[in-house]
Amino acid sequence: DLATVDAGIMQLEISEVHVDRTIAAAAELVADRLQEHSIRLEVDAAAAPKTFHGDEVRIRQILYNLLSNAANYAPEASTIRLACRQLADGVEFSVHDDGPGMPPDVLDSVFRRFEPRT
């Protein structure tokens, strides 16, 4: 998706993003999968702003992707943690699970764009 944004193919629809509503919508999309595996979702948005400017649909998609990935790798009956907080220069979302994580050789290149994955 970043490549399509960079190429001007995808237009972002910037508006006021409501943090609680966006988190709830993303959580609802993965709720069945979490329930199937007895995985609990813990949300910490106490340090988050009520709103920020961004593309709410894309933010929800990103959160869904992160939560879905966490649900795929989290152990049965574990907890996934989703946090949101205000930073000096923006808003940070983080997702943590107790899955196996990525191998060290993948960590070196995982955030490089257009890096092939095997």
Tab-separated table of C-alpha atoms in Angstrom, residues 6-118:
chain	number	residue	atom	x	y	z
A	6	ASP	CA	4.012	7.036	-3.089
A	7	ALA	CA	3.061	6.558	-6.744
A	8	GLY	CA	-0.023	8.727	-6.283
A	9	ILE	CA	-2.352	5.854	-7.132
A	10	MET	CA	-3.988	5.709	-3.709
A	11	GLN	CA	-5.375	8.884	-2.255
A	12	LEU	CA	-5.531	9.190	1.504
A	13	GLU	CA	-8.746	10.649	2.905
A	14	ILE	CA	-7.490	12.762	5.792
A	15	SER	CA	-10.073	13.576	8.438
A	16	GLU	CA	-10.507	13.449	12.196
A	17	VAL	CA	-9.802	9.905	13.430
A	18	HIS	CA	-11.544	8.927	16.676
A	19	VAL	CA	-9.094	6.634	18.477
A	20	ASP	CA	-11.604	4.651	20.571
A	21	ARG	CA	-13.973	4.106	17.649
A	22	THR	CA	-11.173	3.058	15.288
A	23	ILE	CA	-9.691	0.610	17.798
A	24	ALA	CA	-13.136	-0.863	18.489
A	25	ALA	CA	-13.814	-1.322	14.761
A	26	ALA	CA	-10.491	-3.109	14.176
A	27	ALA	CA	-11.018	-5.289	17.259
A	28	GLU	CA	-14.480	-6.268	16.042
A	29	LEU	CA	-12.997	-7.499	12.753
A	30	VAL	CA	-10.773	-10.035	14.572
A	31	ALA	CA	-13.148	-10.859	17.445
A	32	ASP	CA	-14.273	-14.226	16.049
A	33	ARG	CA	-10.726	-15.417	15.472
A	34	LEU	CA	-9.691	-14.356	18.970
A	35	GLN	CA	-12.675	-16.136	20.485
A	36	GLU	CA	-11.943	-19.343	18.524
A	37	HIS	CA	-8.510	-19.526	20.131
A	38	SER	CA	-9.492	-18.157	23.563
A	39	ILE	CA	-7.237	-15.151	23.012
A	40	ARG	CA	-7.991	-12.045	25.034
A	41	LEU	CA	-7.498	-8.545	23.620
A	42	GLU	CA	-6.276	-5.973	26.120
A	43	VAL	CA	-6.478	-2.339	24.965
A	44	ASP	CA	-4.593	0.516	26.615
A	45	ALA	CA	-5.502	3.888	25.155
A	46	ALA	CA	-5.251	5.915	28.375
A	47	ALA	CA	-2.320	7.945	26.979
A	48	ALA	CA	-3.922	8.342	23.544
A	49	PRO	CA	-5.499	11.496	22.214
A	50	LYS	CA	-9.258	11.392	21.682
A	51	THR	CA	-8.729	12.218	18.006
A	52	PHE	CA	-5.984	12.918	15.473
A	53	HIS	CA	-5.862	13.690	11.760
A	54	GLY	CA	-5.327	10.741	9.432
A	55	ASP	CA	-7.104	8.337	7.098
A	56	GLU	CA	-9.471	6.444	9.389
A	57	VAL	CA	-10.084	3.613	6.904
A	58	ARG	CA	-6.350	3.017	6.428
A	59	ILE	CA	-5.624	3.253	10.164
A	60	ARG	CA	-8.344	0.678	10.825
A	61	GLN	CA	-6.877	-1.543	8.071
A	62	ILE	CA	-3.396	-1.285	9.596
A	63	LEU	CA	-4.706	-2.118	13.072
A	64	TYR	CA	-6.680	-5.047	11.652
A	65	ASN	CA	-3.555	-6.350	9.874
A	66	LEU	CA	-1.485	-6.100	13.063
A	67	LEU	CA	-4.176	-7.721	15.223
A	68	SER	CA	-4.825	-10.437	12.646
A	69	ASN	CA	-1.124	-11.246	12.452
A	70	ALA	CA	-0.910	-11.346	16.250
A	71	ALA	CA	-3.933	-13.666	16.378
A	72	ASN	CA	-2.266	-16.001	13.868
A	73	TYR	CA	0.848	-16.418	16.003
A	74	ALA	CA	-0.305	-15.909	19.593
A	75	PRO	CA	-0.535	-19.062	21.701
A	76	GLU	CA	-3.970	-20.421	22.632
A	77	ALA	CA	-5.522	-18.736	25.685
A	78	SER	CA	-2.998	-15.885	25.665
A	79	THR	CA	-3.390	-12.107	25.595
A	80	ILE	CA	-2.752	-9.673	22.754
A	81	ARG	CA	-2.059	-6.102	23.849
A	82	LEU	CA	-2.971	-3.103	21.702
A	83	ALA	CA	-1.737	0.261	22.949
A	84	CYS	CA	-2.067	3.784	21.637
A	85	ARG	CA	-0.313	6.860	22.961
A	86	GLN	CA	0.350	10.463	22.066
A	87	LEU	CA	3.939	11.307	21.118
A	88	ALA	CA	5.439	14.770	20.738
A	89	ASP	CA	5.258	14.465	16.954
A	90	GLY	CA	2.357	12.079	16.386
A	91	VAL	CA	0.412	9.080	17.603
A	92	GLU	CA	1.871	5.615	18.185
A	93	PHE	CA	-0.018	2.325	18.013
A	94	SER	CA	1.644	-0.894	19.156
A	95	VAL	CA	0.544	-4.525	19.196
A	96	HIS	CA	2.224	-7.175	21.338
A	97	ASP	CA	1.604	-10.906	21.505
A	98	ASP	CA	3.461	-13.853	23.027
A	99	GLY	CA	4.003	-15.650	19.722
A	100	PRO	CA	7.383	-16.906	18.507
A	101	GLY	CA	8.413	-13.595	16.928
A	102	MET	CA	10.461	-13.197	13.785
A	103	PRO	CA	13.769	-14.954	13.215
A	104	PRO	CA	16.821	-12.664	13.617
A	105	ASP	CA	17.682	-12.824	9.898
A	106	VAL	CA	14.207	-11.500	9.012
A	107	LEU	CA	14.394	-8.700	11.599
A	108	ASP	CA	17.354	-7.192	9.743
A	109	SER	CA	15.287	-6.511	6.635
A	110	VAL	CA	11.623	-6.565	7.654
A	111	PHE	CA	11.138	-2.796	7.492
A	112	ARG	CA	13.003	-2.269	4.220
A	113	ARG	CA	10.619	-1.514	1.416
A	114	PHE	CA	10.448	-3.919	-1.515
A	115	GLU	CA	12.627	-6.466	0.287
A	116	PRO	CA	11.660	-9.969	-0.882
A	117	ARG	CA	10.421	-12.365	1.820
A	118	THR	CA	10.669	-16.131	1.711
